[in-house]
Amino acid sequence: MSDFTSDFWHYYVAGLTLISILACLVLLWISGTTKVKARDDNTTGHIWDEDLREMNNPLPKWWVYLFIITVVFGLIYGLLYPMFGSKQGLLGWSQTGQYQTEKQRNLDAVAPLFAAFSEMEVEQLARDPAAMAIGSRLYMNFCAQCHAADARGSRSFPNLTNNDWMWGGDPEAIAYTITNGRMGVMPPMAAAVGGPNEVLNLAHYVLSLSGSPHDTVRAAQGRGSWASCAACHGSDGTGNTAMGAPNLTDNYWLHGWGVDAVVRAINEGIVNVMPGQSHLLNEQQIHVLTAYVWSLNNSTSN
Ligand code: HEC
Ligand code: HEC
């Protein structure tokens, strides 16, 4: 497999490798056949450090043989392994192949463990220290880059520890999220709401839902516009896991806190994607990860 868009670099690498090996032979041949004018005492006349004279002796045999062995070794190595550009070696070895083999070997080694885990319910797994240790390592490998090492997330990357779910926090919903990913879409809503003044009023109403600081007069005026939001966020603003619309009555703000952030959400809309992980993790690993994420939100002390 190649990441290059044209074949040029394969020929370039293959050519360079072959030329280097052949150049070694040529060098050896030239140095073996060139006649050097020597003096009667078999020195070349080159003198260093006052009395260090260069003799005109042939290369030592062992050195020449070593040189030839190296060249032959290089050629054989190049035939067996993928040394010439993208050409596969006779052994069929590749880095990706070796990686896959080692990965499979590790998976095989832990297979009995995972087989036992997959028999267990998520609630049971969450109480199993061995399973949670594995879950935490899987989390660090596959999830921490987005949801942070402590799983508390950051702007636009949800906190997975606060039991506040856009898509649902029961084991089925979590497993579905990890396997297939999620795409949260809120369309720009300003046109449905009215002008900037109406948008601002509505934003204050939204803030009032969570008891956040807001202008009560504007909030009262904005109440009427809530109808255009209710379809997704619910008439009481507590959200809807069927479309990933967040609860706006709690004080967790994924996309920023305050009137500016809400106005921006209304004007510009939001698109937020969690990529599915099924190409990276198998079903059993996802089962353990589901239990791990679930355990972050549910007391497991009994
Ligand atoms: C490339 C970044 C990225 C990676 C990697 C990632 N996530 Fe996410 N995840 C997101 C984003 C962004 C969202 C929010 C999606 C949305 O707004 O609907 C999300 C949402 C979620 C949710 C749903 C939260 C809710 O409120 O319903 C869960 C659960 C979750 N991720 C778990 C995981 C787990 C477990 C992993 C590791 C296997 C993982 N994520 C890997 C970016 C990522
Ligand atoms: C079509 C469904 C839909 C409609 C209609 C909709 N929203 Fe949303 N809204 C969403 C979704 C989905 C998200 C979460 C985006 C994400 O992060 O995945 C969201 C996120 C938000 C957020 C960010 C919440 C946070 O935690 O940062 C705010 C604020 C918000 N909506 C306000 C509104 C208001 C006000 C209206 C009415 C004008 C509205 N929404 C209408 C679907 C909708």
Coordinates of N, CA and C in Angstrom, one line a residue, residues 109-237:
A109 N -4.4 -13.2 23.1 CA -4.0 -13.5 24.4 C -5.0 -13.0 25.5
V110 N -5.7 -11.9 25.1 CA -6.7 -11.4 26.1 C -8.1 -11.9 25.8
A111 N -8.2 -12.7 24.7 CA -9.5 -13.2 24.2 C -10.4 -13.8 25.4
P112 N -9.7 -14.8 26.1 CA -10.5 -15.4 27.2 C -11.1 -14.4 28.2
L113 N -10.3 -13.4 28.5 CA -10.7 -12.4 29.5 C -11.9 -11.6 28.9
F114 N -11.8 -11.2 27.6 CA -12.9 -10.4 27.0 C -14.1 -11.3 26.8
A115 N -13.9 -12.6 26.6 CA -15.0 -13.5 26.4 C -15.8 -13.6 27.7
A116 N -15.1 -13.6 28.9 CA -15.8 -13.6 30.2 C -16.5 -12.3 30.4
F117 N -15.8 -11.2 30.0 CA -16.4 -9.8 30.2 C -17.7 -9.7 29.4
S118 N -17.7 -10.3 28.1 CA -18.9 -10.1 27.3 C -20.1 -10.8 27.8
E119 N -19.8 -11.8 28.7 CA -21.0 -12.5 29.3 C -21.6 -11.7 30.4
M120 N -20.9 -10.7 30.9 CA -21.4 -9.9 32.0 C -22.2 -8.7 31.6
E121 N -23.1 -8.3 32.5 CA -23.9 -7.0 32.2 C -23.0 -5.9 32.5
V122 N -23.3 -4.7 31.9 CA -22.5 -3.5 32.1 C -22.4 -3.1 33.6
E123 N -23.5 -3.3 34.3 CA -23.6 -2.9 35.7 C -22.6 -3.8 36.5
Q124 N -22.5 -5.1 36.2 CA -21.6 -6.0 36.8 C -20.2 -5.7 36.5
L125 N -19.9 -5.4 35.2 CA -18.6 -5.1 34.7 C -18.0 -3.9 35.5
A126 N -18.9 -2.9 35.7 CA -18.5 -1.7 36.3 C -18.0 -1.9 37.7
R127 N -18.3 -3.0 38.3 CA -17.9 -3.3 39.7 C -16.6 -4.2 39.6
D128 N -16.2 -4.6 38.4 CA -15.0 -5.5 38.3 C -13.8 -4.7 38.1
P129 N -12.9 -4.8 39.1 CA -11.7 -3.9 39.0 C -10.8 -4.3 37.8
A130 N -10.7 -5.5 37.4 CA -9.9 -5.9 36.2 C -10.5 -5.3 35.0
A131 N -11.8 -5.4 34.8 CA -12.4 -4.9 33.7 C -12.3 -3.4 33.6
M132 N -12.4 -2.7 34.7 CA -12.3 -1.3 34.7 C -10.9 -0.8 34.5
A133 N -9.9 -1.6 34.9 CA -8.5 -1.2 34.6 C -8.3 -1.2 33.1
I134 N -8.9 -2.3 32.4 CA -8.7 -2.4 31.0 C -9.6 -1.3 30.3
G135 N -10.7 -1.0 30.8 CA -11.6 0.0 30.3 C -10.9 1.4 30.4
S136 N -10.2 1.6 31.5 CA -9.6 2.9 31.6 C -8.4 3.1 30.6
R137 N -7.7 2.0 30.3 CA -6.6 2.0 29.4 C -7.2 2.2 27.9
L138 N -8.2 1.5 27.6 CA -8.9 1.7 26.3 C -9.3 3.2 26.2
Y139 N -9.9 3.7 27.3 CA -10.3 5.1 27.2 C -9.1 6.0 26.9
M140 N -8.0 5.8 27.6 CA -6.8 6.7 27.4 C -6.4 6.6 26.0
N141 N -6.4 5.4 25.4 CA -6.0 5.2 24.0 C -6.9 5.8 23.0
F142 N -8.2 5.7 23.2 CA -9.1 6.0 22.1 C -10.0 7.2 22.3
C143 N -10.1 7.6 23.5 CA -11.1 8.7 23.8 C -10.5 9.9 24.4
A144 N -9.4 9.8 25.1 CA -8.9 10.9 26.0 C -8.5 12.1 25.1
Q145 N -8.1 11.8 23.9 CA -7.6 12.9 23.0 C -8.8 13.9 22.8
C146 N -10.0 13.5 22.8 CA -11.1 14.4 22.7 C -11.8 14.7 24.0
H147 N -12.1 13.7 24.8 CA -12.9 13.9 26.0 C -12.0 14.2 27.2
A148 N -10.7 14.3 27.0 CA -9.7 14.7 28.1 C -9.4 13.5 29.0
A149 N -8.2 13.5 29.6 CA -7.8 12.3 30.4 C -8.7 12.1 31.5
D150 N -9.3 13.1 32.1 CA -10.2 12.9 33.3 C -11.7 12.8 32.8
A151 N -11.9 12.7 31.5 CA -13.2 12.5 30.9 C -14.1 13.7 31.1
R152 N -13.6 14.8 31.5 CA -14.5 16.0 31.8 C -14.6 16.9 30.5
G153 N -14.0 16.5 29.4 CA -14.2 17.1 28.2 C -13.7 18.6 28.1
S154 N -14.1 19.3 27.1 CA -13.8 20.7 27.0 C -14.8 21.3 26.0
R155 N -14.6 22.5 25.6 CA -15.6 23.2 24.7 C -15.8 22.3 23.5
S156 N -17.1 22.0 23.3 CA -17.6 21.2 22.2 C -17.3 19.7 22.3
F157 N -16.5 19.3 23.3 CA -16.3 17.9 23.6 C -16.9 17.5 24.9
P158 N -18.0 16.7 24.9 CA -18.8 16.6 26.1 C -18.0 16.0 27.3
N159 N -18.4 16.5 28.5 CA -18.0 15.9 29.8 C -18.7 14.5 29.9
L160 N -18.0 13.5 30.1 CA -18.6 12.1 30.2 C -18.8 11.7 31.7
T161 N -18.6 12.6 32.6 CA -18.7 12.2 34.0 C -19.9 12.9 34.8
N162 N -20.7 13.7 34.1 CA -21.6 14.5 34.8 C -23.1 14.0 34.7
N163 N -23.2 12.8 34.1 CA -24.6 12.3 34.0 C -25.5 13.2 33.3
D164 N -25.0 14.0 32.4 CA -25.8 14.9 31.6 C -25.6 14.5 30.1
W165 N -26.6 13.9 29.5 CA -26.4 13.3 28.2 C -27.2 13.9 27.1
M166 N -26.6 14.1 26.0 CA -27.3 14.6 24.8 C -28.0 13.4 24.2
W167 N -27.3 12.2 24.2 CA -27.8 11.1 23.5 C -28.3 9.9 24.4
G168 N -28.2 10.1 25.7 CA -28.7 9.1 26.6 C -27.5 8.4 27.3
G169 N -27.7 8.1 28.6 CA -26.6 7.5 29.4 C -26.8 6.1 29.8
D170 N -27.9 5.5 29.3 CA -28.0 4.0 29.6 C -27.0 3.2 28.7
P171 N -26.7 2.0 29.2 CA -25.6 1.3 28.5 C -25.9 1.1 27.0
E172 N -27.1 0.9 26.5 CA -27.4 0.8 25.1 C -27.0 2.1 24.4
A173 N -27.4 3.2 24.9 CA -27.2 4.5 24.2 C -25.7 4.7 24.2
I174 N -25.0 4.5 25.3 CA -23.5 4.7 25.3 C -22.8 3.8 24.3
A175 N -23.2 2.5 24.3 CA -22.6 1.6 23.3 C -22.9 2.0 21.9
Y176 N -24.1 2.5 21.6 CA -24.4 2.9 20.3 C -23.6 4.1 19.9
T177 N -23.4 5.1 20.8 CA -22.6 6.3 20.5 C -21.1 5.9 20.2
I178 N -20.6 5.0 21.0 CA -19.2 4.6 20.7 C -19.1 3.9 19.4
T179 N -20.0 3.0 19.1 CA -19.9 2.1 17.9 C -20.1 3.0 16.6
N180 N -21.2 3.7 16.6 CA -21.6 4.4 15.4 C -21.3 5.9 15.3
G181 N -20.9 6.5 16.5 CA -20.6 7.9 16.5 C -22.0 8.6 16.6
R182 N -21.9 9.9 16.7 CA -23.1 10.8 16.7 C -22.9 12.1 16.0
M183 N -23.9 12.6 15.4 CA -23.8 13.9 14.8 C -24.9 14.8 15.3
G184 N -24.5 15.8 16.1 CA -25.5 16.7 16.6 C -25.7 17.9 15.7
V185 N -26.9 18.1 15.2 CA -27.1 19.2 14.3 C -28.2 20.2 14.8
M186 N -27.8 21.4 15.0 CA -28.8 22.4 15.3 C -28.7 23.4 14.1
P187 N -29.8 23.6 13.4 CA -29.8 24.5 12.2 C -29.7 26.0 12.7
P188 N -29.2 26.9 11.9 CA -29.3 28.3 12.3 C -30.8 28.7 12.4
M189 N -31.1 29.3 13.6 CA -32.6 29.5 13.8 C -33.0 31.0 13.8
A190 N -32.0 31.9 13.5 CA -32.3 33.3 13.6 C -33.5 33.7 12.8
A191 N -33.6 33.2 11.6 CA -34.7 33.6 10.7 C -36.0 33.2 11.2
A192 N -36.1 32.1 11.9 CA -37.4 31.7 12.5 C -37.8 32.5 13.7
V193 N -36.7 33.1 14.4 CA -37.0 33.8 15.6 C -37.3 35.3 15.3
G194 N -36.7 35.9 14.3 CA -36.9 37.3 14.0 C -35.6 38.1 14.0
G195 N -35.6 39.4 14.3 CA -34.4 40.2 14.2 C -33.5 40.0 15.4
P196 N -32.4 40.7 15.4 CA -31.4 40.6 16.5 C -32.0 40.8 17.9
N197 N -33.0 41.7 18.0 CA -33.6 42.0 19.3 C -34.4 40.8 19.8
E198 N -35.1 40.2 18.9 CA -35.9 39.0 19.3 C -34.9 37.9 19.7
V199 N -33.8 37.7 18.9 CA -32.8 36.7 19.2 C -32.2 36.9 20.6
L200 N -31.9 38.2 20.9 CA -31.4 38.5 22.2 C -32.4 38.2 23.4
N201 N -33.6 38.6 23.1 CA -34.7 38.3 24.1 C -34.8 36.8 24.4
L202 N -34.8 36.0 23.3 CA -34.9 34.6 23.4 C -33.7 34.0 24.2
A203 N -32.5 34.6 23.9 CA -31.3 34.1 24.6 C -31.4 34.3 26.1
H204 N -32.0 35.4 26.5 CA -32.2 35.7 27.9 C -33.2 34.7 28.5
Y205 N -34.2 34.4 27.7 CA -35.2 33.4 28.1 C -34.5 32.0 28.4
V206 N -33.6 31.7 27.4 CA -32.9 30.4 27.5 C -32.1 30.4 28.8
L207 N -31.4 31.5 29.1 CA -30.6 31.5 30.3 C -31.5 31.4 31.6
S208 N -32.7 32.0 31.5 CA -33.6 31.9 32.6 C -33.9 30.5 33.0
L209 N -33.9 29.6 32.0 CA -34.3 28.2 32.2 C -33.4 27.5 33.2
S210 N -32.1 27.9 33.2 CA -31.2 27.2 34.1 C -30.9 28.1 35.3
G211 N -31.6 29.2 35.4 CA -31.4 30.1 36.5 C -30.1 30.9 36.4
S212 N -29.5 30.9 35.2 CA -28.3 31.7 34.9 C -28.6 33.2 35.0
P213 N -27.6 34.0 35.2 CA -27.9 35.4 35.2 C -28.5 35.9 33.9
H214 N -29.6 36.6 34.0 CA -30.3 37.1 32.7 C -31.1 38.3 33.0
D215 N -31.6 39.0 32.0 CA -32.4 40.1 32.1 C -33.9 39.7 32.1
T216 N -34.6 39.9 33.2 CA -35.9 39.3 33.3 C -36.9 39.9 32.4
V217 N -36.8 41.2 32.1 CA -37.7 41.8 31.1 C -37.6 41.2 29.7
R218 N -36.3 41.1 29.3 CA -36.0 40.5 28.0 C -36.5 39.0 27.9
A219 N -36.2 38.3 29.0 CA -36.6 36.9 29.1 C -38.1 36.7 28.9
A220 N -38.9 37.6 29.6 CA -40.3 37.5 29.5 C -40.8 37.8 28.0
Q221 N -40.0 38.7 27.4 CA -40.4 39.0 26.0 C -40.0 37.9 25.0
G222 N -38.9 37.2 25.4 CA -38.4 36.2 24.5 C -39.2 34.9 24.7
R223 N -39.9 34.7 25.7 CA -40.6 33.4 26.0 C -41.4 33.0 24.8
G224 N -42.1 33.9 24.1 CA -42.9 33.6 22.9 C -42.2 32.9 21.8
S225 N -40.9 33.2 21.7 CA -40.1 32.6 20.5 C -39.7 31.2 20.8
W226 N -39.8 30.7 22.1 CA -39.3 29.4 22.4 C -40.0 28.3 21.6
A227 N -41.2 28.6 21.1 CA -41.9 27.6 20.3 C -41.0 27.0 19.2
S228 N -40.1 27.8 18.6 CA -39.3 27.3 17.5 C -38.2 26.4 18.0
C229 N -37.9 26.4 19.2 CA -36.9 25.6 19.8 C -37.4 24.3 20.4
A230 N -38.7 24.4 20.8 CA -39.3 23.3 21.6 C -39.3 22.0 20.9
A231 N -39.4 22.0 19.5 CA -39.5 20.8 18.8 C -38.3 19.9 19.1
C232 N -37.1 20.5 19.3 CA -35.9 19.7 19.6 C -35.6 19.7 21.1
H233 N -35.6 20.8 21.7 CA -35.2 20.9 23.1 C -36.3 20.6 24.1
G234 N -37.5 20.4 23.6 CA -38.6 20.1 24.5 C -39.3 21.3 24.9
S235 N -40.6 21.2 25.3 CA -41.3 22.5 25.6 C -40.8 23.0 26.9
D236 N -40.2 22.2 27.8 CA -39.7 22.7 29.1 C -38.1 22.9 29.0
G237 N -37.6 22.6 27.8 CA -36.1 22.9 27.6 C -35.2 21.8 28.1

